[in-house]
Amino acid sequence: MPSSSQQNTFLIWGGNGWVAGHLETILKDQGQTVYTTTVRMENREAVMAELDRVKPTHVMNCAGCTGRPNVDWCEDNKAATIRSNVIGTLNLADVCDQRGIHITVFATGCIYAYDEAHPMGGPGFLETDPANFSGSFYSATKSKVEEIMMKYTNVLCLRLRMPVSDDLHPRNFVTKISSYSHVVDIPNSNTILHDLLPCAIILASAKETGVYNFTNPGTISHNEVLTLFERIVRPGFRWKNFTLEQQSQVIKAGRSNCELDTKKLVEKMREFGVEMPEIHDAYGKCFERMVKNGVK
Ligand SMILES: NC(=O)c1ccc[n+]([C@@H]2O[C@H](COP(=O)([O-])OP(=O)(O)OC[C@H]3O[C@@H](n4cnc5c(N)ncnc54)[C@H](OP(=O)(O)O)[C@@H]3O)[C@@H](O)[C@H]2O)c1
């Protein structure tokens, strides 16, 4: 561990969330100084008081309105979604800016959809490409806020997509698709948390700023994921496919399908001596860890 990182104090916002929990575990395992908070981001006085109390060098913003059981909830709860994903997210970035605190925001890459210039098979969307997917209110809030938030100079914005953990937590993308009666079969960029969260800590510690597509390199289709799952974790597992048109009958909000270009992230991580694992390799290793963790 570089000695400078020993002086870092991390404050994780949205402390009870799924990504937050994984990040806290990794930071603690690294022996870093880490605190969590559940203070509402939109409550400016409370945010200022919390920052002044903890005095973090780094805020890790894992808070966001994601909807339960899924983003369809945001369609019917637009004010609450705006309060967290727009007002809250900007408020926290703004107060950090005023205090000169570096903030890492766990954002989403679900702001794109394959189009003529970015068909399946690539090229993927660059960090600089304007969002082209607003089929869900959740995604619409996230893309608009990112554009404004990136005017601040203290923000590192990491775009996760379909995050995957080494267990079968309900928020894990694999848990979701392995429990649906039918799944579509489309290649997508995915984030294996085991690989990417340590990178977030490295980038934050170095006070990197700007936007990064924060997924493993390459794309993987739903059927490829479930084939690996069947082979490594749950022999005999079977699933059924349906089309995008059929999927649209059972969901309220649209879902993004896209490839994110990871060149910027891959090259940046090489500067820190880290090689990003390709998505199929990463899934294989993830499922092997799942088996070791006792998942069936
Ligand atoms: N999981 C995914 O599929 C996925 C994909 C891409 C990006 N992301 C992004 O990554 C971040 C973390 O996701 P996650 O899966 O860990 O979500 P999560 O489990 O729902 O955790 C989010 C946490 O944020 C808190 N929160 C919501 N609004 C808040 C506010 N205004 N002030 C303070 N805390 C607030 C929630 O607390 P309450 O429940 O009390 O509101 C919850 O504990 C989110 O911003 C999400 O949009 C997630």
Coordinates of C-alpha atoms and ligand atoms in Angstrom, one line a residue:
M1 CA 0.0 0.0 0.0
P2 CA 1.5 3.4 -0.9
S3 CA 2.2 5.4 2.2
S4 CA 0.1 8.4 1.0
S5 CA -3.0 6.2 1.0
Q6 CA -2.6 5.6 4.7
Q7 CA -3.5 9.2 5.3
N8 CA -6.8 8.9 3.4
T9 CA -10.1 8.9 5.1
F10 CA -12.9 7.4 3.0
L11 CA -16.6 8.3 3.7
I12 CA -19.0 6.0 1.8
W13 CA -22.4 7.7 1.1
G14 CA -25.5 5.4 0.9
G15 CA -23.8 3.2 3.5
N16 CA -26.6 0.6 3.7
G17 CA -26.6 -0.1 -0.1
W18 CA -25.3 -3.1 -1.9
V19 CA -22.3 -1.6 -3.7
A20 CA -21.5 0.4 -0.6
G21 CA -21.2 -2.8 1.5
H22 CA -18.8 -4.4 -0.9
L23 CA -16.7 -1.3 -1.1
E24 CA -16.6 -1.0 2.7
T25 CA -15.4 -4.6 3.0
I26 CA -12.6 -4.1 0.5
L27 CA -11.4 -0.8 2.1
K28 CA -11.5 -2.4 5.6
D29 CA -9.6 -5.4 4.3
Q30 CA -6.9 -3.0 2.9
G31 CA -6.6 -1.5 6.3
Q32 CA -7.9 1.9 5.2
T33 CA -9.7 4.4 7.3
V34 CA -13.3 4.2 6.3
Y35 CA -16.7 5.5 7.6
T36 CA -20.2 5.1 6.2
T37 CA -23.2 7.4 6.3
T38 CA -26.9 7.2 5.5
V39 CA -27.4 11.0 5.7
R40 CA -29.8 12.0 2.9
M41 CA -27.8 13.7 0.1
E42 CA -30.5 16.3 -0.5
N43 CA -30.3 17.6 3.1
R44 CA -27.6 20.2 2.6
E45 CA -27.3 21.2 6.3
A46 CA -26.9 17.5 7.3
V47 CA -24.4 16.8 4.5
M48 CA -22.3 19.8 5.6
A49 CA -22.4 18.7 9.2
E50 CA -21.5 15.1 8.3
L51 CA -18.5 16.2 6.2
D52 CA -17.3 18.5 9.0
R53 CA -17.7 15.8 11.6
V54 CA -15.9 13.0 9.6
K55 CA -13.5 15.2 7.7
P56 CA -13.0 12.7 4.8
T57 CA -10.3 13.1 2.2
H58 CA -12.4 11.1 -0.1
V59 CA -16.2 10.7 -0.5
M60 CA -17.4 7.5 -2.2
N61 CA -20.9 8.2 -3.4
C62 CA -22.7 4.8 -3.6
A63 CA -26.1 6.4 -2.9
G64 CA -28.8 6.6 -5.5
C65 CA -32.4 5.8 -6.1
T66 CA -32.5 2.5 -7.9
G67 CA -36.1 1.4 -7.2
R68 CA -37.4 -1.7 -5.6
P69 CA -37.7 -4.4 -6.9
N70 CA -36.2 -2.6 -9.9
V71 CA -36.1 0.6 -11.9
D72 CA -39.8 0.3 -12.9
W73 CA -40.4 1.8 -9.4
C74 CA -38.9 5.1 -10.6
E75 CA -41.5 5.5 -13.3
D76 CA -44.2 5.9 -10.6
N77 CA -42.1 7.8 -8.1
K78 CA -40.5 10.5 -10.2
A79 CA -40.3 13.2 -7.4
A80 CA -38.5 10.8 -5.1
T81 CA -36.1 9.7 -7.9
I82 CA -35.3 13.4 -8.7
R83 CA -34.7 14.1 -5.0
S84 CA -32.0 11.5 -4.8
N85 CA -30.5 11.2 -8.3
V86 CA -30.6 14.8 -9.3
I87 CA -30.9 17.2 -6.3
G88 CA -29.1 14.9 -3.8
T89 CA -26.3 13.8 -6.1
L90 CA -25.6 17.4 -7.2
N91 CA -25.9 18.7 -3.7
L92 CA -23.3 16.2 -2.3
A93 CA -20.9 17.0 -5.2
D94 CA -21.4 20.7 -4.7
V95 CA -20.7 20.6 -0.9
C96 CA -17.6 18.5 -1.5
D97 CA -16.5 21.0 -4.1
Q98 CA -16.8 23.8 -1.6
R99 CA -14.7 21.9 0.9
G100 CA -12.1 20.7 -1.6
I101 CA -13.0 17.1 -1.0
H102 CA -12.5 14.5 -3.8
I103 CA -15.7 12.6 -4.6
T104 CA -16.1 9.4 -6.5
V105 CA -19.6 8.8 -7.9
F106 CA -20.8 5.3 -8.7
A107 CA -22.9 6.2 -11.7
T108 CA -24.4 4.1 -14.5
G109 CA -23.6 3.2 -18.1
C110 CA -27.3 2.4 -18.7
I111 CA -27.6 5.7 -20.5
Y112 CA -26.8 4.2 -23.9
A113 CA -28.5 1.9 -26.4
Y114 CA -27.1 0.2 -29.5
D115 CA -27.6 2.5 -32.5
E116 CA -26.4 2.7 -36.1
A117 CA -23.0 4.2 -35.1
H118 CA -22.7 1.7 -32.2
P119 CA -24.1 -1.6 -33.3
M120 CA -23.7 -4.9 -31.5
G121 CA -20.1 -6.0 -32.1
G122 CA -18.8 -2.5 -31.6
P123 CA -17.5 0.2 -31.6
G124 CA -18.7 0.8 -28.0
F125 CA -19.8 4.1 -26.6
L126 CA -17.0 6.4 -25.5
E127 CA -17.1 8.5 -22.3
T128 CA -17.5 11.5 -24.5
D129 CA -20.5 10.2 -26.5
P130 CA -23.8 12.0 -25.6
A131 CA -26.3 9.7 -23.9
N132 CA -28.8 8.3 -26.3
F133 CA -31.1 6.2 -24.0
S134 CA -33.8 7.7 -21.8
G135 CA -36.2 4.9 -22.1
S136 CA -36.5 4.7 -18.3
F137 CA -36.9 7.7 -15.9
Y138 CA -34.0 6.3 -13.8
S139 CA -31.6 6.4 -16.8
A140 CA -32.9 9.9 -17.8
T141 CA -32.1 11.3 -14.4
K142 CA -28.7 9.7 -14.3
S143 CA -27.5 10.9 -17.8
K144 CA -28.7 14.5 -17.2
V145 CA -27.1 14.7 -13.8
E146 CA -23.8 13.3 -15.0
E147 CA -23.6 16.0 -17.7
I148 CA -24.0 18.8 -15.2
M149 CA -22.0 17.1 -12.4
M150 CA -19.0 16.8 -14.6
K151 CA -18.6 20.6 -14.6
Y152 CA -17.2 20.2 -11.1
T153 CA -13.5 19.6 -11.1
N154 CA -13.4 17.4 -8.0
V155 CA -15.5 14.5 -9.4
L156 CA -14.6 11.0 -10.6
C157 CA -17.6 9.4 -12.3
L158 CA -17.5 5.7 -12.7
R159 CA -20.2 4.2 -14.9
L160 CA -21.2 0.7 -13.7
R161 CA -23.3 -1.6 -15.8
M162 CA -25.2 -4.8 -14.7
P163 CA -22.9 -5.3 -11.6
V164 CA -22.1 -8.8 -10.5
S165 CA -20.9 -9.9 -7.1
D166 CA -19.5 -13.3 -6.0
D167 CA -22.7 -14.3 -4.3
L168 CA -26.3 -14.5 -5.3
H169 CA -27.5 -11.2 -3.7
P170 CA -30.8 -10.1 -5.1
R171 CA -29.1 -7.1 -6.7
N172 CA -26.5 -9.2 -8.6
F173 CA -27.3 -9.2 -12.3
V174 CA -26.8 -13.0 -12.4
T175 CA -29.3 -13.5 -9.6
K176 CA -31.8 -11.4 -11.5
I177 CA -31.5 -13.2 -14.9
S178 CA -31.3 -16.7 -13.3
S179 CA -34.6 -16.1 -11.5
Y180 CA -36.6 -14.6 -14.4
S181 CA -38.9 -17.0 -16.2
H182 CA -37.6 -15.7 -19.6
V183 CA -34.5 -13.6 -20.5
V184 CA -33.5 -11.7 -23.6
D185 CA -30.2 -12.7 -25.2
I186 CA -28.2 -9.5 -26.0
P187 CA -24.4 -8.8 -25.6
N188 CA -23.7 -6.1 -22.9
S189 CA -20.9 -4.6 -21.0
N190 CA -20.9 -5.9 -17.4
T191 CA -19.1 -4.9 -14.2
I192 CA -17.6 -7.7 -12.1
L193 CA -17.4 -5.9 -8.7
H194 CA -14.4 -8.1 -7.5
D195 CA -12.3 -6.6 -10.4
L196 CA -13.6 -3.1 -10.6
L197 CA -14.1 -1.9 -6.9
P198 CA -10.3 -2.1 -6.1
C199 CA -9.8 0.0 -9.2
A200 CA -12.2 2.6 -7.9
I201 CA -10.1 2.8 -4.7
I202 CA -6.9 3.2 -6.7
L203 CA -8.4 5.9 -8.9
A204 CA -9.9 7.8 -6.0
S205 CA -6.7 7.6 -4.0
A206 CA -4.8 9.1 -6.9
K207 CA -7.5 11.8 -7.0
E208 CA -8.3 11.1 -10.7
T209 CA -11.2 13.0 -12.0
G210 CA -13.5 12.7 -15.1
V211 CA -15.7 10.0 -16.5
Y212 CA -14.8 6.4 -16.9
N213 CA -16.8 3.6 -18.4
F214 CA -16.4 1.2 -15.5
T215 CA -16.9 -2.3 -16.8
N216 CA -14.7 -5.2 -17.7
P217 CA -13.5 -5.1 -21.4
G218 CA -15.7 -6.8 -24.0
T219 CA -19.3 -7.8 -24.0
I220 CA -21.1 -10.9 -22.9
S221 CA -24.7 -12.1 -23.8
H222 CA -27.3 -13.3 -21.3
N223 CA -27.0 -16.8 -22.7
E224 CA -23.2 -16.8 -22.4
V225 CA -23.5 -15.7 -18.8
L226 CA -26.1 -18.4 -18.0
T227 CA -24.1 -21.1 -19.9
L228 CA -21.1 -20.4 -17.7
F229 CA -23.4 -20.3 -14.6
E230 CA -24.7 -23.7 -15.6
R231 CA -21.3 -25.1 -16.2
I232 CA -19.6 -23.8 -13.1
V233 CA -22.2 -23.1 -10.5
R234 CA -25.5 -24.9 -11.1
P235 CA -25.3 -28.0 -13.3
G236 CA -28.6 -28.7 -15.0
F237 CA -29.8 -25.1 -14.8
R238 CA -32.2 -24.3 -17.7
W239 CA -33.7 -21.0 -18.9
K240 CA -36.0 -19.7 -21.6
N241 CA -35.4 -16.8 -24.0
F242 CA -37.8 -14.3 -25.3
T243 CA -37.6 -11.3 -27.6
L244 CA -37.2 -7.6 -26.8
E245 CA -40.8 -7.1 -27.9
Q246 CA -42.0 -9.9 -25.5
Q247 CA -39.9 -8.4 -22.7
S248 CA -41.5 -5.0 -23.2
Q249 CA -44.8 -6.6 -22.3
V250 CA -43.7 -7.4 -18.8
I251 CA -41.7 -4.3 -17.8
K252 CA -42.7 -0.7 -17.3
A253 CA -39.5 1.1 -18.2
G254 CA -37.2 0.3 -21.1
R255 CA -33.9 -1.4 -20.4
S256 CA -30.6 -0.3 -21.9
N257 CA -28.4 -2.7 -23.9
C258 CA -25.0 -1.5 -25.1
E259 CA -21.3 -1.9 -25.2
L260 CA -19.1 0.7 -23.4
D261 CA -15.6 1.3 -24.7
T262 CA -13.2 0.6 -21.9
K263 CA -9.9 1.8 -23.6
K264 CA -9.7 4.8 -21.3
L265 CA -10.0 2.7 -18.2
V266 CA -7.7 -0.1 -19.4
E267 CA -5.0 2.4 -20.2
K268 CA -5.4 4.3 -17.0
M269 CA -5.3 1.1 -14.9
R270 CA -2.1 0.0 -16.7
E271 CA -0.4 3.2 -15.4
F272 CA -1.1 1.6 -11.9
G273 CA 0.1 -1.8 -13.0
V274 CA -3.4 -3.3 -13.1
E275 CA -4.5 -5.4 -16.1
M276 CA -8.3 -5.5 -16.5
P277 CA -9.7 -9.0 -17.1
E278 CA -11.8 -9.5 -20.2
I279 CA -15.5 -10.2 -19.3
H280 CA -15.7 -13.9 -20.2
D281 CA -12.5 -14.7 -18.2
A282 CA -13.8 -12.4 -15.4
Y283 CA -17.2 -14.3 -15.2
G284 CA -15.4 -17.7 -15.1
K285 CA -13.3 -16.6 -12.1
C286 CA -16.3 -14.9 -10.5
F287 CA -18.4 -18.2 -10.7
E288 CA -15.4 -20.2 -9.4
R289 CA -15.3 -17.8 -6.3
M290 CA -19.1 -18.3 -6.0
V291 CA -18.7 -22.0 -5.8
K292 CA -15.9 -21.5 -3.2
N293 CA -18.3 -19.3 -1.3
G294 CA -20.8 -22.2 -1.1
V295 CA -23.3 -20.8 -3.7
K296 CA -25.4 -23.5 -5.3
Ligands
LIG1 N1 -27.2 -2.3 -9.0 C1 -27.2 -1.9 -10.2 O1 -27.7 -2.7 -11.1 C2 -26.5 -0.7 -10.7 C3 -26.1 -0.5 -12.0 C4 -25.5 0.6 -12.4 C5 -25.3 1.6 -11.5 N2 -25.7 1.5 -10.2 C6 -25.6 2.7 -9.3 O2 -24.7 2.4 -8.3 C7 -25.1 3.0 -7.1 C8 -25.2 2.0 -6.0 O3 -26.2 1.0 -6.4 P1 -26.6 -0.2 -5.5 O4 -27.0 -1.3 -6.4 O5 -25.7 -0.4 -4.3 O6 -28.0 0.4 -4.9 P2 -28.8 0.2 -3.6 O7 -28.5 -1.2 -3.0 O8 -30.2 0.5 -3.8 O9 -28.1 1.3 -2.6 C9 -28.3 2.6 -2.8 C10 -28.3 3.2 -1.4 O10 -28.5 4.6 -1.6 C11 -29.3 5.1 -0.6 N3 -30.0 6.3 -1.0 C12 -30.9 6.5 -2.0 N4 -31.2 7.8 -2.1 C13 -30.5 8.5 -1.1 C14 -30.4 9.8 -0.8 N5 -31.1 10.8 -1.4 N6 -29.5 10.1 0.2 C15 -28.7 9.2 0.8 N7 -28.8 7.9 0.5 C16 -29.7 7.5 -0.5 C17 -30.4 4.0 -0.4 O11 -31.0 4.1 0.9 P3 -32.6 4.0 1.0 O12 -32.9 2.6 0.6 O13 -32.8 4.3 2.5 O14 -33.1 5.1 0.1 C18 -29.5 2.8 -0.5 O15 -29.0 2.4 0.7 C19 -26.4 3.7 -7.4 O16 -26.3 5.1 -7.7 C20 -26.9 3.0 -8.7 O17 -27.7 3.9 -9.5 C21 -26.3 0.4 -9.8

